[in-house]
Protein backbone atom coordinates (compact mmCIF):
# COMPACT_ATOMS: atom_id res chain seq x y z
CA UNK A 1 0.00 0.00 0.00
CA UNK A 2 0.95 3.62 -0.34
CA UNK A 3 -0.49 7.07 -0.07
CA UNK A 4 -4.12 7.86 -0.85
CA UNK A 5 -4.71 11.19 -2.49
CA UNK A 6 -7.35 13.79 -1.97
CA UNK A 7 -8.56 15.25 -5.23
CA UNK A 8 -6.94 18.53 -6.19
CA UNK A 9 -9.46 21.01 -7.52
CA UNK A 10 -7.48 23.19 -9.85
CA UNK A 11 -8.03 21.12 -12.99
CA UNK A 12 -11.78 21.03 -12.64
CA UNK A 13 -12.96 23.91 -10.54
CA UNK A 14 -10.48 26.73 -10.25
CA UNK A 15 -12.13 29.72 -11.84
CA UNK A 16 -11.37 30.49 -15.44
CA UNK A 17 -13.21 33.71 -16.17
CA UNK A 18 -14.58 35.04 -19.41
CA UNK A 19 -14.29 38.75 -19.90
CA UNK A 20 -15.67 41.52 -17.72
CA UNK A 21 -13.88 44.43 -19.32
CA UNK A 22 -14.29 47.73 -17.52
CA UNK A 23 -11.04 49.42 -18.42
CA UNK A 24 -9.88 52.93 -18.98
CA UNK A 25 -7.91 52.70 -22.20
CA UNK A 26 -8.46 53.10 -25.91
CA UNK A 27 -11.13 51.04 -27.62
CA UNK A 28 -8.50 49.71 -30.02
CA UNK A 29 -6.31 48.45 -27.18
CA UNK A 30 -9.36 46.97 -25.47
CA UNK A 31 -10.36 45.17 -28.61
CA UNK A 32 -6.91 43.71 -29.20
CA UNK A 33 -6.60 42.72 -25.55
CA UNK A 34 -9.90 40.85 -25.73
CA UNK A 35 -8.88 39.03 -28.91
CA UNK A 36 -5.67 37.73 -27.31
CA UNK A 37 -7.57 36.95 -24.11
CA UNK A 38 -10.11 34.81 -25.97
CA UNK A 39 -7.36 32.98 -27.84
CA UNK A 40 -5.64 32.33 -24.52
CA UNK A 41 -8.82 30.92 -23.00
CA UNK A 42 -9.23 28.49 -25.88
CA UNK A 43 -5.64 27.33 -25.49
CA UNK A 44 -6.07 26.93 -21.74
CA UNK A 45 -9.22 24.86 -22.13
CA UNK A 46 -7.35 22.66 -24.61
CA UNK A 47 -4.54 22.07 -22.11
CA UNK A 48 -2.04 24.16 -24.09
CA UNK A 49 -0.90 26.04 -21.02
CA UNK A 50 2.33 27.55 -22.35
CA UNK A 51 0.59 28.81 -25.47
CA UNK A 52 -2.17 30.25 -23.28
CA UNK A 53 0.40 32.15 -21.22
CA UNK A 54 1.86 33.70 -24.39
CA UNK A 55 -1.57 34.95 -25.43
CA UNK A 56 -2.32 36.26 -21.92
CA UNK A 57 1.01 38.10 -22.02
CA UNK A 58 -0.08 39.77 -25.26
CA UNK A 59 -3.45 40.65 -23.75
CA UNK A 60 -1.85 42.22 -20.69
CA UNK A 61 0.67 44.08 -22.83
CA UNK A 62 -2.23 45.64 -24.74
CA UNK A 63 -4.07 46.42 -21.53
CA UNK A 64 -2.10 46.30 -18.24
CA UNK A 65 -5.29 46.72 -16.17
CA UNK A 66 -6.98 43.58 -17.50
CA UNK A 67 -7.70 41.76 -14.22
CA UNK A 68 -9.30 38.76 -15.92
CA UNK A 69 -6.15 38.11 -17.93
CA UNK A 70 -4.00 38.12 -14.79
CA UNK A 71 -6.34 35.65 -13.11
CA UNK A 72 -6.42 33.25 -16.05
CA UNK A 73 -2.68 33.50 -16.64
CA UNK A 74 -2.24 32.61 -12.98
CA UNK A 75 -4.39 29.53 -13.53
CA UNK A 76 -2.26 28.48 -16.52
CA UNK A 77 0.93 28.93 -14.48
CA UNK A 78 -0.59 27.00 -11.60
CA UNK A 79 -1.35 24.07 -13.84
CA UNK A 80 2.29 24.08 -14.93
CA UNK A 81 3.38 23.96 -11.29
CA UNK A 82 4.67 27.54 -11.18
CA UNK A 83 3.01 28.32 -7.87
CA UNK A 84 4.86 31.50 -6.92
CA UNK A 85 4.23 33.01 -10.36
CA UNK A 86 0.57 32.02 -10.16
CA UNK A 87 0.30 33.72 -6.78
CA UNK A 88 1.79 36.90 -8.22
CA UNK A 89 -0.79 36.91 -11.00
CA UNK A 90 -3.70 36.35 -8.61
CA UNK A 91 -2.38 39.18 -6.45
CA UNK A 92 -2.27 41.40 -9.54
CA UNK A 93 -5.83 40.48 -10.49
CA UNK A 94 -7.06 41.40 -7.00
CA UNK A 95 -5.04 44.60 -7.04
CA UNK A 96 -6.80 45.59 -10.27
CA UNK A 97 -10.22 44.61 -8.90
CA UNK A 98 -10.65 44.28 -5.14
CA UNK A 99 -13.98 42.46 -5.64
CA UNK A 100 -12.65 39.89 -8.07
CA UNK A 101 -14.05 36.96 -6.08
CA UNK A 102 -12.86 34.27 -8.52
CA UNK A 103 -9.28 35.43 -8.05
CA UNK A 104 -9.63 35.13 -4.26
CA UNK A 105 -10.96 31.61 -4.76
CA UNK A 106 -7.97 30.67 -6.92
CA UNK A 107 -5.49 32.40 -4.64
CA UNK A 108 -6.81 30.43 -1.68
CA UNK A 109 -5.69 27.23 -3.42
CA UNK A 110 -2.19 28.35 -4.29
CA UNK A 111 -1.69 29.81 -0.82
CA UNK A 112 -2.63 26.46 0.71
CA UNK A 113 -0.17 24.71 -1.61
CA UNK A 114 2.55 27.11 -0.50
CA UNK A 115 1.64 26.28 3.11
CA UNK A 116 0.25 29.74 3.78
CA UNK A 117 -2.75 28.24 5.54
CA UNK A 118 -3.74 31.46 7.26
CA UNK A 119 -3.69 33.36 3.97
CA UNK A 120 -5.77 30.65 2.32
CA UNK A 121 -8.26 30.71 5.19
CA UNK A 122 -8.48 34.52 4.98
CA UNK A 123 -9.31 34.35 1.27
CA UNK A 124 -11.97 31.71 1.77
CA UNK A 125 -13.50 33.66 4.64
CA UNK A 126 -13.65 36.80 2.51
CA UNK A 127 -15.67 35.07 -0.22
CA UNK A 128 -17.75 32.83 2.04
CA UNK A 129 -20.98 34.78 1.56
CA UNK A 130 -20.47 35.07 -2.20
CA UNK A 131 -19.99 31.32 -2.56
CA UNK A 132 -22.34 30.10 0.15
CA UNK A 133 -24.23 28.03 -2.45
CA UNK A 134 -21.14 26.73 -4.24
CA UNK A 135 -20.36 23.04 -3.83
CA UNK A 136 -16.80 23.63 -5.02
CA UNK A 137 -16.24 26.30 -2.37
CA UNK A 138 -16.90 23.73 0.36
CA UNK A 139 -14.56 21.23 -1.27
CA UNK A 140 -11.85 23.89 -1.30
CA UNK A 141 -12.60 24.65 2.35
CA UNK A 142 -12.48 20.95 3.22
CA UNK A 143 -9.11 20.58 1.51
CA UNK A 144 -7.73 23.43 3.59
CA UNK A 145 -9.14 21.88 6.77
CA UNK A 146 -7.41 18.60 5.94
CA UNK A 147 -4.12 20.53 5.75
CA UNK A 148 -4.99 22.09 9.12
CA UNK A 149 -5.43 18.57 10.58
CA UNK A 150 -9.09 19.34 11.22
CA UNK A 151 -10.56 16.20 9.66
CA UNK A 152 -14.00 16.37 11.38
CA UNK A 153 -14.46 19.90 10.04
CA UNK A 154 -13.24 18.78 6.60
CA UNK A 155 -15.74 15.95 6.55
CA UNK A 156 -18.53 18.39 7.40
CA UNK A 157 -17.40 20.61 4.51
CA UNK A 158 -17.42 17.70 2.05
CA UNK A 159 -20.86 16.73 3.31
CA UNK A 160 -22.05 20.29 2.68
CA UNK A 161 -20.55 20.17 -0.81
CA UNK A 162 -22.46 16.97 -1.55
CA UNK A 163 -25.65 18.40 -0.10
CA UNK A 164 -25.36 21.26 -2.59
CA UNK A 165 -24.33 18.97 -5.46
CA UNK A 166 -24.64 15.18 -4.95
CA UNK A 167 -22.75 14.67 -8.23
CA UNK A 168 -19.61 16.52 -7.14
CA UNK A 169 -17.01 13.83 -7.87
CA UNK A 170 -14.22 15.76 -6.13
CA UNK A 171 -16.21 15.90 -2.89
CA UNK A 172 -16.89 12.17 -3.10
CA UNK A 173 -13.23 11.39 -3.70
CA UNK A 174 -12.05 13.47 -0.78
CA UNK A 175 -14.71 12.22 1.60
CA UNK A 176 -13.66 8.72 0.58
CA UNK A 177 -10.11 9.49 1.69
CA UNK A 178 -11.39 10.53 5.11
CA UNK A 179 -13.45 7.34 5.35
CA UNK A 180 -10.32 5.37 4.46
CA UNK A 181 -8.34 7.12 7.21
CA UNK A 182 -11.12 6.15 9.62
CA UNK A 183 -10.79 2.53 8.41
CA UNK A 184 -14.35 2.66 7.05
CA UNK A 185 -13.22 0.91 3.90
CA UNK A 186 -16.65 0.01 2.54
CA UNK A 187 -17.78 3.63 2.70
CA UNK A 188 -14.54 4.77 1.11
CA UNK A 189 -14.92 2.28 -1.73
CA UNK A 190 -18.50 3.37 -2.36
CA UNK A 191 -17.44 7.02 -2.64
CA UNK A 192 -14.53 6.26 -4.98
CA UNK A 193 -16.68 4.07 -7.21
CA UNK A 194 -19.40 6.70 -7.44
CA UNK A 195 -16.80 9.36 -8.21
CA UNK A 196 -15.41 7.36 -11.14
CA UNK A 197 -18.91 6.73 -12.48
CA UNK A 198 -19.68 10.45 -12.38
CA UNK A 199 -16.33 11.42 -13.87
CA UNK A 200 -14.42 8.80 -15.91
CA UNK A 201 -11.36 11.08 -15.75
CA UNK A 202 -11.28 11.04 -11.96
CA UNK A 203 -7.77 9.63 -11.74
CA UNK A 204 -7.45 10.21 -8.00
CA UNK A 205 -10.45 7.96 -7.38
CA UNK A 206 -9.11 5.23 -9.68
CA UNK A 207 -5.81 5.36 -7.83
CA UNK A 208 -7.49 5.14 -4.46
CA UNK A 209 -9.74 2.27 -5.56
CA UNK A 210 -6.60 0.43 -6.62
CA UNK A 211 -5.13 0.93 -3.17
CA UNK A 212 -8.25 -0.49 -1.54
CA UNK A 213 -8.07 -3.60 -3.73
CA UNK A 214 -4.38 -3.86 -2.93
CA UNK A 215 -5.26 -4.01 0.76
CA UNK A 216 -7.51 -6.94 -0.11
CA UNK A 217 -4.55 -8.56 -1.91
CA UNK A 218 -6.42 -8.35 -5.22
CA UNK A 219 -3.26 -7.15 -6.90
CA UNK A 220 -4.14 -7.89 -10.52
CA UNK A 221 -7.45 -6.04 -10.25
CA UNK A 222 -5.77 -3.20 -8.40
CA UNK A 223 -3.19 -2.93 -11.17
CA UNK A 224 -5.92 -2.36 -13.76
CA UNK A 225 -7.27 0.58 -11.78
CA UNK A 226 -3.83 2.07 -11.21
CA UNK A 227 -3.19 1.80 -14.93
CA UNK A 228 -6.38 3.77 -15.55
CA UNK A 229 -5.12 6.50 -13.25
CA UNK A 230 -1.75 6.52 -15.04
CA UNK A 231 -3.42 6.67 -18.44
CA UNK A 232 -4.86 10.00 -17.32
CA UNK A 233 -1.76 11.21 -15.45
CA UNK A 234 1.29 9.31 -16.82
CA UNK A 235 3.91 11.14 -14.74
CA UNK A 236 2.09 11.30 -11.40
CA UNK A 237 4.81 10.06 -8.99
CA UNK A 238 2.41 8.51 -6.46
CA UNK A 239 0.65 6.49 -9.16
CA UNK A 240 3.98 5.27 -10.52
CA UNK A 241 5.02 4.23 -7.03
CA UNK A 242 1.68 2.52 -6.40
CA UNK A 243 2.07 0.51 -9.59
CA UNK A 244 5.59 -0.42 -8.56
CA UNK A 245 4.28 -1.77 -5.26
CA UNK A 246 1.62 -3.84 -7.01
CA UNK A 247 4.19 -5.25 -9.42
CA UNK A 248 6.33 -6.27 -6.45
CA UNK A 249 3.37 -8.17 -5.07
CA UNK A 250 2.82 -9.76 -8.48
CA UNK A 251 6.43 -10.99 -8.48
CA UNK A 252 7.63 -8.63 -11.20
CA UNK A 253 10.52 -7.00 -9.33
CA UNK A 254 12.47 -5.65 -12.32
CA UNK A 255 9.45 -3.79 -13.68
CA UNK A 256 8.61 -2.61 -10.18
CA UNK A 257 12.07 -1.17 -9.57
CA UNK A 258 11.94 0.96 -12.73
CA UNK A 259 8.67 2.54 -11.68
CA UNK A 260 9.70 3.14 -8.07
CA UNK A 261 12.94 4.78 -9.20
CA UNK A 262 11.02 6.91 -11.70
CA UNK A 263 8.67 7.97 -8.92
CA UNK A 264 11.59 8.96 -6.69
CA UNK A 265 13.19 10.93 -9.50
CA UNK A 266 10.01 12.97 -9.72
CA UNK A 267 9.57 13.30 -5.94
CA UNK A 268 12.37 12.13 -3.66
CA UNK A 269 10.48 13.27 -0.55
CA UNK A 270 7.80 10.59 -0.86
CA UNK A 271 8.49 8.25 2.04
CA UNK A 272 6.18 5.61 0.59
CA UNK A 273 8.38 5.29 -2.49
CA UNK A 274 11.47 4.88 -0.28
CA UNK A 275 9.59 2.20 1.65
CA UNK A 276 8.75 0.37 -1.55
CA UNK A 277 12.35 0.66 -2.71
CA UNK A 278 13.37 -0.92 0.60
CA UNK A 279 10.78 -3.64 0.09
CA UNK A 280 12.26 -4.33 -3.36
CA UNK A 281 15.76 -4.72 -1.92
CA UNK A 282 14.35 -6.87 0.89
CA UNK A 283 12.77 -9.26 -1.60
CA UNK A 284 16.06 -9.37 -3.52
CA UNK A 285 17.98 -10.02 -0.26
CA UNK A 286 20.12 -6.91 -0.67
CA UNK A 287 19.76 -6.18 3.02
CA UNK A 288 22.12 -3.21 3.41
CA UNK A 289 20.36 -1.21 0.71
CA UNK A 290 17.01 -2.28 2.13
CA UNK A 291 18.01 -0.86 5.52
CA UNK A 292 19.12 2.44 3.93
CA UNK A 293 15.90 2.90 1.97
CA UNK A 294 13.63 1.93 4.86
CA UNK A 295 15.44 4.21 7.30
CA UNK A 296 14.90 7.07 4.88
CA UNK A 297 11.21 6.18 4.62
CA UNK A 298 10.91 6.16 8.41
CA UNK A 299 12.72 9.51 8.63
CA UNK A 300 10.36 11.12 6.15
CA UNK A 301 7.16 9.71 7.62
CA UNK A 302 7.15 7.34 10.63
CA UNK A 303 3.44 6.65 10.09
CA UNK A 304 4.03 4.82 6.80
CA UNK A 305 2.34 1.44 6.90
CA UNK A 306 4.61 -1.41 8.06
CA UNK A 307 7.80 0.65 7.71
CA UNK A 308 9.10 -0.62 11.07
CA UNK A 309 8.08 -4.16 10.27
CA UNK A 310 10.02 -4.16 7.01
CA UNK A 311 13.00 -2.32 8.55
CA UNK A 312 13.23 -4.97 11.27
CA UNK A 313 13.10 -7.68 8.61
CA UNK A 314 15.95 -5.97 6.78
CA UNK A 315 18.10 -5.91 9.94
CA UNK A 316 17.29 -9.55 10.59
CA UNK A 317 18.21 -10.42 7.01
CA UNK A 318 21.49 -8.53 7.50
CA UNK A 319 22.31 -10.74 10.49
CA UNK A 320 21.47 -8.27 13.26
CA UNK A 321 18.53 -9.82 15.18
CA UNK A 322 19.06 -7.59 18.22
CA UNK A 323 18.57 -4.44 16.14
CA UNK A 324 15.63 -6.08 14.40
CA UNK A 325 13.89 -6.70 17.73
CA UNK A 326 14.58 -3.15 18.84
CA UNK A 327 13.01 -1.77 15.66
CA UNK A 328 10.02 -4.10 15.93
CA UNK A 329 9.46 -3.03 19.53
CA UNK A 330 9.56 0.61 18.45
CA UNK A 331 7.12 -0.14 15.66
CA UNK A 332 4.76 -2.09 17.90
CA UNK A 333 4.60 0.89 20.25
CA UNK A 334 3.78 3.08 17.24
CA UNK A 335 0.96 0.80 16.10
CA UNK A 336 2.78 -0.94 13.23
CA UNK A 337 0.87 -4.21 12.80
CA UNK A 338 3.67 -6.06 10.99
CA UNK A 339 6.20 -4.97 13.60
CA UNK A 340 3.94 -6.30 16.38
CA UNK A 341 3.59 -9.61 14.56
CA UNK A 342 7.34 -9.98 14.01
CA UNK A 343 8.10 -8.94 17.58
CA UNK A 344 5.89 -11.71 18.93
CA UNK A 345 7.35 -14.26 16.53
CA UNK A 346 11.07 -13.65 16.93
CA UNK A 347 11.76 -11.62 20.07
CA UNK A 348 11.37 -13.23 23.50
PDB file of N, CA and C in Angstrom, residues 25 40 106 171 214 232 307:
ATOM      1  N   UNK A  25      -8.933  52.602 -21.190  1.00  0.00           N
ATOM      2  CA  UNK A  25      -7.911  52.704 -22.204  1.00  0.00           C
ATOM      3  C   UNK A  25      -8.607  52.788 -23.550  1.00  0.00           C
ATOM      4  N   UNK A  40      -6.281  32.954 -25.678  1.00  0.00           N
ATOM      5  CA  UNK A  40      -5.636  32.329 -24.519  1.00  0.00           C
ATOM      6  C   UNK A  40      -6.591  31.364 -23.821  1.00  0.00           C
ATOM      7  N   UNK A 106      -9.165  31.316  -6.386  1.00  0.00           N
ATOM      8  CA  UNK A 106      -7.972  30.667  -6.923  1.00  0.00           C
ATOM      9  C   UNK A 106      -6.758  30.904  -6.045  1.00  0.00           C
ATOM     10  N   UNK A 171     -15.783  16.030  -4.287  1.00  0.00           N
ATOM     11  CA  UNK A 171     -16.208  15.904  -2.887  1.00  0.00           C
ATOM     12  C   UNK A 171     -16.301  14.435  -2.492  1.00  0.00           C
ATOM     13  N   UNK A 214      -5.684  -3.373  -3.359  1.00  0.00           N
ATOM     14  CA  UNK A 214      -4.376  -3.858  -2.927  1.00  0.00           C
ATOM     15  C   UNK A 214      -4.395  -4.318  -1.477  1.00  0.00           C
ATOM     16  N   UNK A 232      -4.413   8.611 -17.393  1.00  0.00           N
ATOM     17  CA  UNK A 232      -4.863   9.996 -17.323  1.00  0.00           C
ATOM     18  C   UNK A 232      -3.760  10.932 -16.837  1.00  0.00           C
ATOM     19  N   UNK A 307       6.404   0.269   7.948  1.00  0.00           N
ATOM     20  CA  UNK A 307       7.797   0.647   7.712  1.00  0.00           C
ATOM     21  C   UNK A 307       8.727   0.047   8.768  1.00  0.00           C
TER      22      UNK A 307
END
